[in-house]
mmCIF file of C-alpha atoms in Angstrom:
data_model
loop_
_atom_site.group_PDB
_atom_site.id
_atom_site.type_symbol
_atom_site.label_atom_id
_atom_site.label_comp_id
_atom_site.label_asym_id
_atom_site.label_seq_id
_atom_site.Cartn_x
_atom_site.Cartn_y
_atom_site.Cartn_z
ATOM 1 C CA MET A 1 -57.501 27.756 -39.269
ATOM 2 C CA ASN A 2 -54.845 27.998 -36.364
ATOM 3 C CA SER A 3 -54.136 24.601 -34.841
ATOM 4 C CA ALA A 4 -52.223 23.306 -31.639
ATOM 5 C CA PHE A 5 -50.342 20.898 -34.245
ATOM 6 C CA SER A 6 -48.650 22.657 -37.025
ATOM 7 C CA GLY A 7 -48.904 20.861 -40.135
ATOM 8 C CA ASP A 8 -52.547 19.907 -40.053
ATOM 9 C CA ARG A 9 -53.423 18.521 -43.423
ATOM 10 C CA GLN A 10 -56.596 18.949 -45.273
ATOM 11 C CA GLN A 11 -58.500 15.769 -45.706
ATOM 12 C CA ARG A 12 -61.439 15.661 -48.146
ATOM 13 C CA GLY A 13 -61.585 19.278 -48.229
ATOM 14 C CA ASN A 14 -62.026 19.597 -44.268
ATOM 15 C CA VAL A 15 -59.361 21.177 -42.275
ATOM 16 C CA VAL A 16 -58.666 18.738 -39.326
ATOM 17 C CA PRO A 17 -58.685 21.036 -36.217
ATOM 18 C CA ILE A 18 -59.767 18.142 -33.990
ATOM 19 C CA ALA A 19 -56.392 17.320 -33.012
ATOM 20 C CA ARG A 20 -56.052 20.310 -30.878
ATOM 21 C CA ARG A 21 -59.340 19.870 -29.106
ATOM 22 C CA ASN A 22 -58.605 16.009 -28.413
ATOM 23 C CA VAL A 23 -54.981 16.725 -27.057
ATOM 24 C CA VAL A 24 -56.692 19.548 -24.667
ATOM 25 C CA LEU A 25 -59.459 17.527 -23.726
ATOM 26 C CA LEU A 26 -57.342 14.255 -22.878
ATOM 27 C CA LEU A 27 -55.028 16.584 -20.573
ATOM 28 C CA CYS A 28 -58.349 17.776 -19.056
ATOM 29 C CA VAL A 29 -60.253 14.895 -19.043
ATOM 30 C CA ALA A 30 -59.144 13.832 -15.206
ATOM 31 C CA LEU A 31 -59.092 17.205 -14.151
ATOM 32 C CA LEU A 32 -62.434 19.136 -14.739
ATOM 33 C CA ALA A 33 -63.487 19.052 -11.335
ATOM 34 C CA ALA A 34 -60.911 21.734 -10.744
ATOM 35 C CA CYS A 35 -60.699 23.145 -7.198
ATOM 36 C CA GLY A 36 -59.674 26.873 -7.896
ATOM 37 C CA SER A 37 -60.320 29.231 -10.580
ATOM 38 C CA ALA A 38 -56.789 30.854 -10.174
ATOM 39 C CA ALA A 39 -55.117 27.186 -10.823
ATOM 40 C CA ARG A 40 -57.349 26.963 -13.764
ATOM 41 C CA GLU A 41 -56.216 30.523 -15.186
ATOM 42 C CA ARG A 42 -52.795 29.485 -14.788
ATOM 43 C CA PHE A 43 -53.351 26.110 -16.562
ATOM 44 C CA ASP A 44 -55.018 28.008 -19.428
ATOM 45 C CA ALA A 45 -52.090 30.478 -19.954
ATOM 46 C CA ALA A 46 -49.883 27.433 -19.878
ATOM 47 C CA VAL A 47 -51.720 25.879 -22.472
ATOM 48 C CA SER A 48 -52.044 29.173 -24.637
ATOM 49 C CA ALA A 49 -48.416 29.434 -24.436
ATOM 50 C CA CYS A 50 -47.690 25.916 -26.031
ATOM 51 C CA HIS A 51 -49.483 26.593 -29.254
ATOM 52 C CA THR A 52 -46.190 28.847 -30.168
ATOM 53 C CA ASN A 53 -44.309 25.416 -30.527
ATOM 54 C CA THR A 54 -43.868 23.871 -33.873
ATOM 55 C CA THR A 55 -43.496 20.280 -33.445
ATOM 56 C CA ARG A 56 -46.366 17.931 -31.812
ATOM 57 C CA VAL A 57 -43.698 16.636 -29.383
ATOM 58 C CA ALA A 58 -42.842 20.181 -28.063
ATOM 59 C CA LYS A 59 -46.360 20.765 -27.911
ATOM 60 C CA VAL A 60 -46.817 17.596 -25.849
ATOM 61 C CA LEU A 61 -43.905 18.538 -23.525
ATOM 62 C CA CYS A 62 -45.328 22.097 -22.884
ATOM 63 C CA PHE A 63 -48.735 20.643 -22.239
ATOM 64 C CA GLU A 64 -47.299 17.998 -19.570
ATOM 65 C CA ASP A 65 -45.537 20.755 -17.984
ATOM 66 C CA GLY A 66 -48.858 22.794 -17.460
ATOM 67 C CA MET A 67 -50.719 19.772 -16.770
ATOM 68 C CA ARG A 68 -48.424 18.505 -13.918
ATOM 69 C CA ARG A 69 -48.331 21.835 -12.235
ATOM 70 C CA TYR A 70 -52.109 22.073 -12.295
ATOM 71 C CA ALA A 71 -52.375 18.429 -11.245
ATOM 72 C CA ALA A 72 -50.034 19.350 -8.200
ATOM 73 C CA GLU A 73 -52.173 22.570 -7.398
ATOM 74 C CA THR A 74 -55.558 20.519 -7.296
ATOM 75 C CA ASN A 75 -54.541 17.612 -5.832
ATOM 76 C CA TYR A 76 -55.135 15.281 -8.642
ATOM 77 C CA PRO A 77 -55.068 11.701 -7.297
ATOM 78 C CA TYR A 78 -53.627 9.713 -9.903
ATOM 79 C CA PRO A 79 -50.287 10.774 -10.966
ATOM 80 C CA ASP A 80 -49.542 7.368 -12.413
ATOM 81 C CA LEU A 81 -52.241 7.920 -14.926
ATOM 82 C CA LEU A 82 -50.679 11.247 -16.181
ATOM 83 C CA ASN A 83 -47.160 9.458 -16.709
ATOM 84 C CA LEU A 84 -49.004 6.598 -18.917
ATOM 85 C CA MET A 85 -50.849 9.525 -20.645
ATOM 86 C CA PHE A 86 -47.993 11.702 -21.170
ATOM 87 C CA ALA A 87 -45.813 8.679 -22.265
ATOM 88 C CA HIS A 88 -48.029 7.430 -24.749
ATOM 89 C CA LEU A 89 -48.772 11.238 -26.220
ATOM 90 C CA ARG A 90 -45.065 11.806 -26.466
ATOM 91 C CA THR A 91 -44.809 8.629 -28.480
ATOM 92 C CA LEU A 92 -47.708 9.254 -30.763
ATOM 93 C CA ALA A 93 -46.436 12.783 -31.263
ATOM 94 C CA GLY A 94 -42.988 11.927 -32.267
ATOM 95 C CA LYS A 95 -44.487 9.151 -34.882
ATOM 96 C CA ARG A 96 -46.852 12.002 -36.167
ATOM 97 C CA ASP A 97 -43.865 14.281 -36.507
ATOM 98 C CA ARG A 98 -41.877 11.837 -38.271
ATOM 99 C CA GLY A 99 -44.833 10.994 -40.557
ATOM 100 C CA GLU A 100 -45.029 7.371 -39.373
ATOM 101 C CA ILE A 101 -48.717 7.761 -38.837
ATOM 102 C CA THR A 102 -51.340 9.785 -40.508
ATOM 103 C CA GLU A 103 -53.244 12.754 -38.924
ATOM 104 C CA GLY A 104 -56.369 10.365 -38.788
ATOM 105 C CA ASP A 105 -54.428 7.565 -37.252
ATOM 106 C CA PHE A 106 -53.124 10.168 -34.765
ATOM 107 C CA GLN A 107 -56.424 11.589 -33.757
ATOM 108 C CA ILE A 108 -58.042 8.125 -33.379
ATOM 109 C CA GLN A 109 -54.936 6.963 -31.064
ATOM 110 C CA ILE A 110 -55.478 9.923 -28.982
ATOM 111 C CA ALA A 111 -59.179 9.342 -28.461
ATOM 112 C CA GLU A 112 -58.742 5.698 -27.634
ATOM 113 C CA LEU A 113 -56.056 6.802 -25.194
ATOM 114 C CA GLN A 114 -58.303 9.342 -23.566
ATOM 115 C CA THR A 115 -61.201 6.631 -23.375
ATOM 116 C CA ARG A 116 -58.646 4.221 -21.566
ATOM 117 C CA ILE A 117 -57.639 7.047 -19.106
ATOM 118 C CA ALA A 118 -60.999 8.132 -18.385
ATOM 119 C CA ALA A 119 -62.355 4.772 -17.917
ATOM 120 C CA GLU A 120 -59.368 3.857 -15.530
ATOM 121 C CA GLU A 121 -60.051 7.086 -13.766
ATOM 122 C CA GLN A 122 -63.988 6.225 -13.249
ATOM 123 C CA ARG A 123 -62.938 2.543 -12.258
ATOM 124 C CA ARG A 124 -60.420 3.836 -9.304
ATOM 125 C CA ASN A 125 -63.208 6.660 -8.254
ATOM 126 C CA ALA A 126 -65.726 3.909 -7.943
ATOM 127 C CA ILE A 127 -63.542 1.679 -5.904
ATOM 128 C CA ALA A 128 -62.722 4.742 -3.727
ATOM 129 C CA ARG A 129 -66.439 5.472 -3.444
ATOM 130 C CA GLY A 130 -67.229 1.874 -2.478
ATOM 131 C CA VAL A 131 -64.525 1.721 -0.009
ATOM 132 C CA ALA A 132 -65.698 4.887 1.615
ATOM 133 C CA ALA A 133 -69.460 3.717 1.563
ATOM 134 C CA GLN A 134 -68.079 0.430 3.295
ATOM 135 C CA GLY A 135 -66.487 2.432 5.771
ATOM 136 C CA GLN A 136 -69.581 4.286 6.615
ATOM 137 C CA ALA A 137 -71.863 1.313 6.713
ATOM 138 C CA ALA A 138 -69.219 -0.282 9.030
ATOM 139 C CA SER A 139 -69.117 2.664 11.229
ATOM 140 C CA GLY A 140 -72.873 2.902 11.148
ATOM 141 C CA ALA A 141 -73.247 -0.957 12.073
ATOM 142 C CA GLN A 142 -70.655 -0.235 15.026
ATOM 143 C CA LEU A 143 -72.755 2.601 16.219
ATOM 144 C CA GLN A 144 -75.888 0.377 15.870
ATOM 145 C CA GLY A 145 -74.221 -2.175 17.876
ATOM 146 C CA LEU A 146 -73.046 0.042 20.520
ATOM 147 C CA GLY A 147 -76.548 1.433 20.936
ATOM 148 C CA ILE A 148 -77.955 -2.246 21.390
ATOM 149 C CA PHE A 149 -75.292 -2.802 23.925
ATOM 150 C CA LEU A 150 -75.852 0.427 25.836
ATOM 151 C CA ARG A 151 -79.594 -0.482 25.923
ATOM 152 C CA SER A 152 -79.090 -3.812 27.152
ATOM 153 C CA MET A 153 -76.811 -2.576 30.013
ATOM 154 C CA GLN A 154 -79.788 -0.290 31.210
ATOM 155 C CA PRO A 155 -81.930 -1.881 34.012
ATOM 156 C CA ARG A 156 -85.454 -2.852 33.039
#
């Protein structure tokens, strides 16, 4: 089976193709609500081109380039999360390329990273929604207060 990461090992008789899917999911997790199909097509083409790289580090660097362009095109609001994610991915990929961690550990750590990034993004989105709701409530209260004031100014 063709994998994004060369050198996938067979474990207990099953090929481990999950690494490619996990990395692509991790890279796309924050950008699923993409704005434009043209941007998505360019991103997909960039990701496809990354599969020709032979090391995990080279693949991560290639994915990073495509993801950063896609994030810029779609106005992704958390570039610091991309920085954090790719710093960790480069480290993990290097460890796997050097044989310092197993394929299973590599996949587990990617899944944990994906979970942490997604949770932080959700936390930030919830805060942004709360701030927006507070602003709307404040505007509503101001309009209500203005209405009361204007009614009180009318002759009886």
